[in-house]
PDB file of C-alpha atoms in Angstrom:
ATOM      1  CA  MET A 260       0.156  -6.769 -17.076  1.00  0.00           C
ATOM      2  CA  ALA A 261      -0.843  -3.240 -16.277  1.00  0.00           C
ATOM      3  CA  GLN A 262       0.842  -1.011 -13.711  1.00  0.00           C
ATOM      4  CA  ALA A 263      -0.077   1.739 -11.276  1.00  0.00           C
ATOM      5  CA  TYR A 264       2.369   4.034  -9.524  1.00  0.00           C
ATOM      6  CA  TRP A 265       2.402   6.904  -7.046  1.00  0.00           C
ATOM      7  CA  SER A 266       5.217   8.482  -5.062  1.00  0.00           C
ATOM      8  CA  SER A 267       5.975  11.247  -2.607  1.00  0.00           C
ATOM      9  CA  VAL A 268       8.941  12.999  -1.008  1.00  0.00           C
ATOM     10  CA  PHE A 269       9.008  13.418   2.778  1.00  0.00           C
ATOM     11  CA  THR A 270      11.074  15.682   4.991  1.00  0.00           C
ATOM     12  CA  SER A 271      11.151  12.993   7.698  1.00  0.00           C
ATOM     13  CA  SER A 272      13.835  10.320   7.508  1.00  0.00           C
ATOM     14  CA  ALA A 273      13.387   7.035   5.683  1.00  0.00           C
ATOM     15  CA  ASP A 274      13.522   5.225   9.034  1.00  0.00           C
ATOM     16  CA  GLU A 275      10.693   7.383  10.422  1.00  0.00           C
ATOM     17  CA  ILE A 276       8.524   6.769   7.368  1.00  0.00           C
ATOM     18  CA  TRP A 277       9.338   3.054   7.328  1.00  0.00           C
ATOM     19  CA  ALA A 278       8.366   2.685  10.997  1.00  0.00           C
ATOM     20  CA  VAL A 279       4.804   3.633  10.004  1.00  0.00           C
ATOM     21  CA  VAL A 280       4.555   1.998   6.565  1.00  0.00           C
ATOM     22  CA  ARG A 281       5.917  -1.394   7.673  1.00  0.00           C
ATOM     23  CA  ARG A 282       2.967  -1.997  10.021  1.00  0.00           C
ATOM     24  CA  PHE A 283       0.791  -4.142   7.758  1.00  0.00           C
ATOM     25  CA  ASN A 284      -2.143  -3.670  10.115  1.00  0.00           C
ATOM     26  CA  GLY A 285      -1.613   0.103  10.434  1.00  0.00           C
ATOM     27  CA  LEU A 286      -3.175   1.365   7.186  1.00  0.00           C
ATOM     28  CA  PRO A 287      -6.163   3.042   8.917  1.00  0.00           C
ATOM     29  CA  ASP A 288      -3.697   5.311  10.725  1.00  0.00           C
ATOM     30  CA  TRP A 289      -2.787   7.076   7.478  1.00  0.00           C
ATOM     31  CA  HIS A 290      -5.164   6.066   4.667  1.00  0.00           C
ATOM     32  CA  PRO A 291      -8.293   8.248   4.882  1.00  0.00           C
ATOM     33  CA  GLY A 292     -10.312   5.713   2.872  1.00  0.00           C
ATOM     34  CA  ILE A 293      -9.718   2.861   5.343  1.00  0.00           C
ATOM     35  CA  ARG A 294     -11.691   2.770   8.584  1.00  0.00           C
ATOM     36  CA  ALA A 295     -10.407  -0.475  10.155  1.00  0.00           C
ATOM     37  CA  SER A 296      -7.861  -3.252   9.739  1.00  0.00           C
ATOM     38  CA  GLU A 297      -7.704  -6.639  11.401  1.00  0.00           C
ATOM     39  CA  ILE A 298      -5.213  -9.476  10.994  1.00  0.00           C
ATOM     40  CA  ILE A 299      -7.423 -12.509  10.360  1.00  0.00           C
ATOM     41  CA  GLY A 300      -4.883 -15.232   9.560  1.00  0.00           C
ATOM     42  CA  GLY A 301      -1.408 -16.262   8.627  1.00  0.00           C
ATOM     43  CA  GLY A 302       0.347 -15.234  11.806  1.00  0.00           C
ATOM     44  CA  GLY A 303       1.214 -11.789  13.021  1.00  0.00           C
ATOM     45  CA  GLY A 304       0.937  -8.639  10.997  1.00  0.00           C
ATOM     46  CA  LEU A 305       4.662  -8.593  10.255  1.00  0.00           C
ATOM     47  CA  THR A 306       4.968 -12.165   8.973  1.00  0.00           C
ATOM     48  CA  PRO A 307       4.690 -12.943   5.257  1.00  0.00           C
ATOM     49  CA  GLY A 308       1.461 -14.819   4.751  1.00  0.00           C
ATOM     50  CA  ALA A 309      -0.450 -12.603   7.195  1.00  0.00           C
ATOM     51  CA  LEU A 310      -3.943 -11.853   5.953  1.00  0.00           C
ATOM     52  CA  ARG A 311      -5.588  -8.530   6.759  1.00  0.00           C
ATOM     53  CA  LEU A 312      -9.226  -7.576   6.506  1.00  0.00           C
ATOM     54  CA  LEU A 313      -9.651  -3.894   5.687  1.00  0.00           C
ATOM     55  CA  THR A 314     -12.932  -2.022   5.994  1.00  0.00           C
ATOM     56  CA  GLY A 315     -13.314   1.101   3.906  1.00  0.00           C
ATOM     57  CA  VAL A 316     -15.041   4.219   5.191  1.00  0.00           C
ATOM     58  CA  ASP A 317     -17.855   3.330   2.764  1.00  0.00           C
ATOM     59  CA  GLY A 318     -18.173  -0.169   4.285  1.00  0.00           C
ATOM     60  CA  SER A 319     -16.317  -1.933   1.469  1.00  0.00           C
ATOM     61  CA  ILE A 320     -14.257  -4.997   2.412  1.00  0.00           C
ATOM     62  CA  TYR A 321     -10.730  -5.842   1.246  1.00  0.00           C
ATOM     63  CA  ARG A 322      -8.707  -8.957   2.005  1.00  0.00           C
ATOM     64  CA  GLU A 323      -4.976  -8.612   1.426  1.00  0.00           C
ATOM     65  CA  ARG A 324      -2.006 -10.905   2.058  1.00  0.00           C
ATOM     66  CA  LEU A 325       1.462  -9.773   3.112  1.00  0.00           C
ATOM     67  CA  VAL A 326       3.898 -11.228   0.574  1.00  0.00           C
ATOM     68  CA  ALA A 327       7.199  -9.815   1.834  1.00  0.00           C
ATOM     69  CA  LEU A 328       8.540  -7.455   4.474  1.00  0.00           C
ATOM     70  CA  ASP A 329      12.172  -6.386   4.039  1.00  0.00           C
ATOM     71  CA  ASP A 330      13.372  -4.097   6.820  1.00  0.00           C
ATOM     72  CA  ALA A 331      16.886  -3.787   5.390  1.00  0.00           C
ATOM     73  CA  ASP A 332      15.619  -2.460   2.039  1.00  0.00           C
ATOM     74  CA  ARG A 333      12.447  -0.872   3.535  1.00  0.00           C
ATOM     75  CA  LYS A 334      10.037  -2.724   1.219  1.00  0.00           C
ATOM     76  CA  LEU A 335       6.600  -4.139   1.924  1.00  0.00           C
ATOM     77  CA  SER A 336       4.807  -6.209  -0.721  1.00  0.00           C
ATOM     78  CA  TYR A 337       1.236  -7.438  -0.578  1.00  0.00           C
ATOM     79  CA  GLU A 338      -1.406  -8.922  -2.838  1.00  0.00           C
ATOM     80  CA  ILE A 339      -5.142  -8.493  -3.018  1.00  0.00           C
ATOM     81  CA  VAL A 340      -7.075 -11.644  -2.259  1.00  0.00           C
ATOM     82  CA  GLU A 341     -10.516 -10.051  -2.566  1.00  0.00           C
ATOM     83  CA  ALA A 342     -11.581  -6.440  -3.130  1.00  0.00           C
ATOM     84  CA  PRO A 343     -14.227  -4.374  -4.900  1.00  0.00           C
ATOM     85  CA  LEU A 344     -11.641  -3.102  -7.381  1.00  0.00           C
ATOM     86  CA  PRO A 345     -11.522  -3.589 -11.160  1.00  0.00           C
ATOM     87  CA  VAL A 346      -8.333  -5.691 -10.993  1.00  0.00           C
ATOM     88  CA  ARG A 347      -7.123  -9.299 -10.874  1.00  0.00           C
ATOM     89  CA  GLY A 348      -3.727 -10.615  -9.850  1.00  0.00           C
ATOM     90  CA  TYR A 349      -2.872  -7.395  -8.028  1.00  0.00           C
ATOM     91  CA  ARG A 350       0.528  -7.265  -6.322  1.00  0.00           C
ATOM     92  CA  SER A 351       1.936  -4.087  -4.855  1.00  0.00           C
ATOM     93  CA  THR A 352       5.160  -2.875  -3.244  1.00  0.00           C
ATOM     94  CA  LEU A 353       5.740   0.151  -1.051  1.00  0.00           C
ATOM     95  CA  HIS A 354       9.403   1.147  -0.974  1.00  0.00           C
ATOM     96  CA  VAL A 355      10.889   3.802   1.302  1.00  0.00           C
ATOM     97  CA  GLN A 356      14.309   5.169   0.321  1.00  0.00           C
ATOM     98  CA  PRO A 357      16.457   7.863   1.875  1.00  0.00           C
ATOM     99  CA  ALA A 358      16.790  11.135  -0.016  1.00  0.00           C
ATOM    100  CA  ALA A 359      20.519  11.661   0.364  1.00  0.00           C
ATOM    101  CA  ASN A 360      20.558  15.371  -0.419  1.00  0.00           C
ATOM    102  CA  THR A 361      17.900  16.329   2.150  1.00  0.00           C
ATOM    103  CA  GLY A 362      17.948  13.663   4.855  1.00  0.00           C
ATOM    104  CA  GLY A 363      14.301  13.035   4.043  1.00  0.00           C
ATOM    105  CA  ALA A 364      12.708  10.102   2.272  1.00  0.00           C
ATOM    106  CA  PHE A 365      11.172   9.045  -1.013  1.00  0.00           C
ATOM    107  CA  LEU A 366       8.255   6.609  -0.925  1.00  0.00           C
ATOM    108  CA  SER A 367       7.067   4.799  -4.037  1.00  0.00           C
ATOM    109  CA  TRP A 368       3.951   2.648  -4.339  1.00  0.00           C
ATOM    110  CA  HIS A 369       4.022   0.401  -7.379  1.00  0.00           C
ATOM    111  CA  ALA A 370       1.502  -2.251  -8.421  1.00  0.00           C
ATOM    112  CA  THR A 371       1.119  -4.751 -11.214  1.00  0.00           C
ATOM    113  CA  PHE A 372      -2.240  -6.274 -12.090  1.00  0.00           C
ATOM    114  CA  ASP A 373      -4.563  -7.364 -14.849  1.00  0.00           C
ATOM    115  CA  PRO A 374      -7.667  -5.256 -15.425  1.00  0.00           C
ATOM    116  CA  ALA A 375     -10.896  -7.053 -14.579  1.00  0.00           C
ATOM    117  CA  GLU A 376     -13.075  -8.109 -17.470  1.00  0.00           C
ATOM    118  CA  GLY A 377     -14.860  -5.121 -18.952  1.00  0.00           C
ATOM    119  CA  THR A 378     -12.296  -2.650 -17.567  1.00  0.00           C
ATOM    120  CA  THR A 379      -9.439  -1.039 -19.457  1.00  0.00           C
ATOM    121  CA  ALA A 380      -5.942  -0.914 -17.997  1.00  0.00           C
ATOM    122  CA  GLN A 381      -6.180   2.882 -18.062  1.00  0.00           C
ATOM    123  CA  ASP A 382      -9.430   2.897 -16.054  1.00  0.00           C
ATOM    124  CA  ALA A 383      -8.129   0.383 -13.503  1.00  0.00           C
ATOM    125  CA  THR A 384      -4.904   2.354 -13.095  1.00  0.00           C
ATOM    126  CA  ALA A 385      -6.892   5.545 -12.506  1.00  0.00           C
ATOM    127  CA  VAL A 386      -8.929   3.850  -9.748  1.00  0.00           C
ATOM    128  CA  LEU A 387      -5.775   2.615  -7.996  1.00  0.00           C
ATOM    129  CA  GLU A 388      -3.883   5.881  -8.274  1.00  0.00           C
ATOM    130  CA  ALA A 389      -6.938   7.707  -6.937  1.00  0.00           C
ATOM    131  CA  ALA A 390      -6.532   5.583  -3.785  1.00  0.00           C
ATOM    132  CA  TYR A 391      -2.752   5.977  -3.512  1.00  0.00           C
ATOM    133  CA  ALA A 392      -2.731   9.786  -3.674  1.00  0.00           C
ATOM    134  CA  PRO A 393      -4.863  10.436  -0.555  1.00  0.00           C
ATOM    135  CA  ALA A 394      -3.070   7.635   1.283  1.00  0.00           C
ATOM    136  CA  LEU A 395       0.314   9.276   0.833  1.00  0.00           C
ATOM    137  CA  ALA A 396      -1.192  12.671   1.633  1.00  0.00           C
ATOM    138  CA  GLY A 397      -2.539  11.091   4.834  1.00  0.00           C
ATOM    139  CA  LEU A 398       0.892   9.754   5.663  1.00  0.00           C
ATOM    140  CA  HIS A 399       2.246  13.304   5.399  1.00  0.00           C
ATOM    141  CA  THR A 400      -0.327  14.458   7.975  1.00  0.00           C
ATOM    142  CA  ILE A 401       0.723  11.974  10.651  1.00  0.00           C
ATOM    143  CA  ILE A 402       4.481  12.333  10.205  1.00  0.00           C
ATOM    144  CA  ALA A 403       5.921  15.672  11.232  1.00  0.00           C
TER     145      ALA A 403
END
């Protein structure tokens, strides 16, 4: 399995960051590449099994399933069901932790996946990390 990873340090508290990140249907609020999100099955947007339909700003469609939501540990895990990405078996976790020395927070976004046929792990990782970076930058813009 291949892996992708991105992280960022925030001056806002872990609880403030988690309040935004935990909303499975809230990605368009902070990811500049996502125009819309709709929960299309599996219960509410905070229940494991929830299925979201994301629409990219370029019109691309992504279907993703919430795997786990752990408020105590501030972790959200999801998997891609269908997406125009060069990956298979994608599972990702966003984890928000307090930064004890500053009162801020540290957010990590980690994924495991297999590269799609005809794609190298390095190329697939680059595509994913190119999506994570502006997402976390977007999160910085909405959290003061």
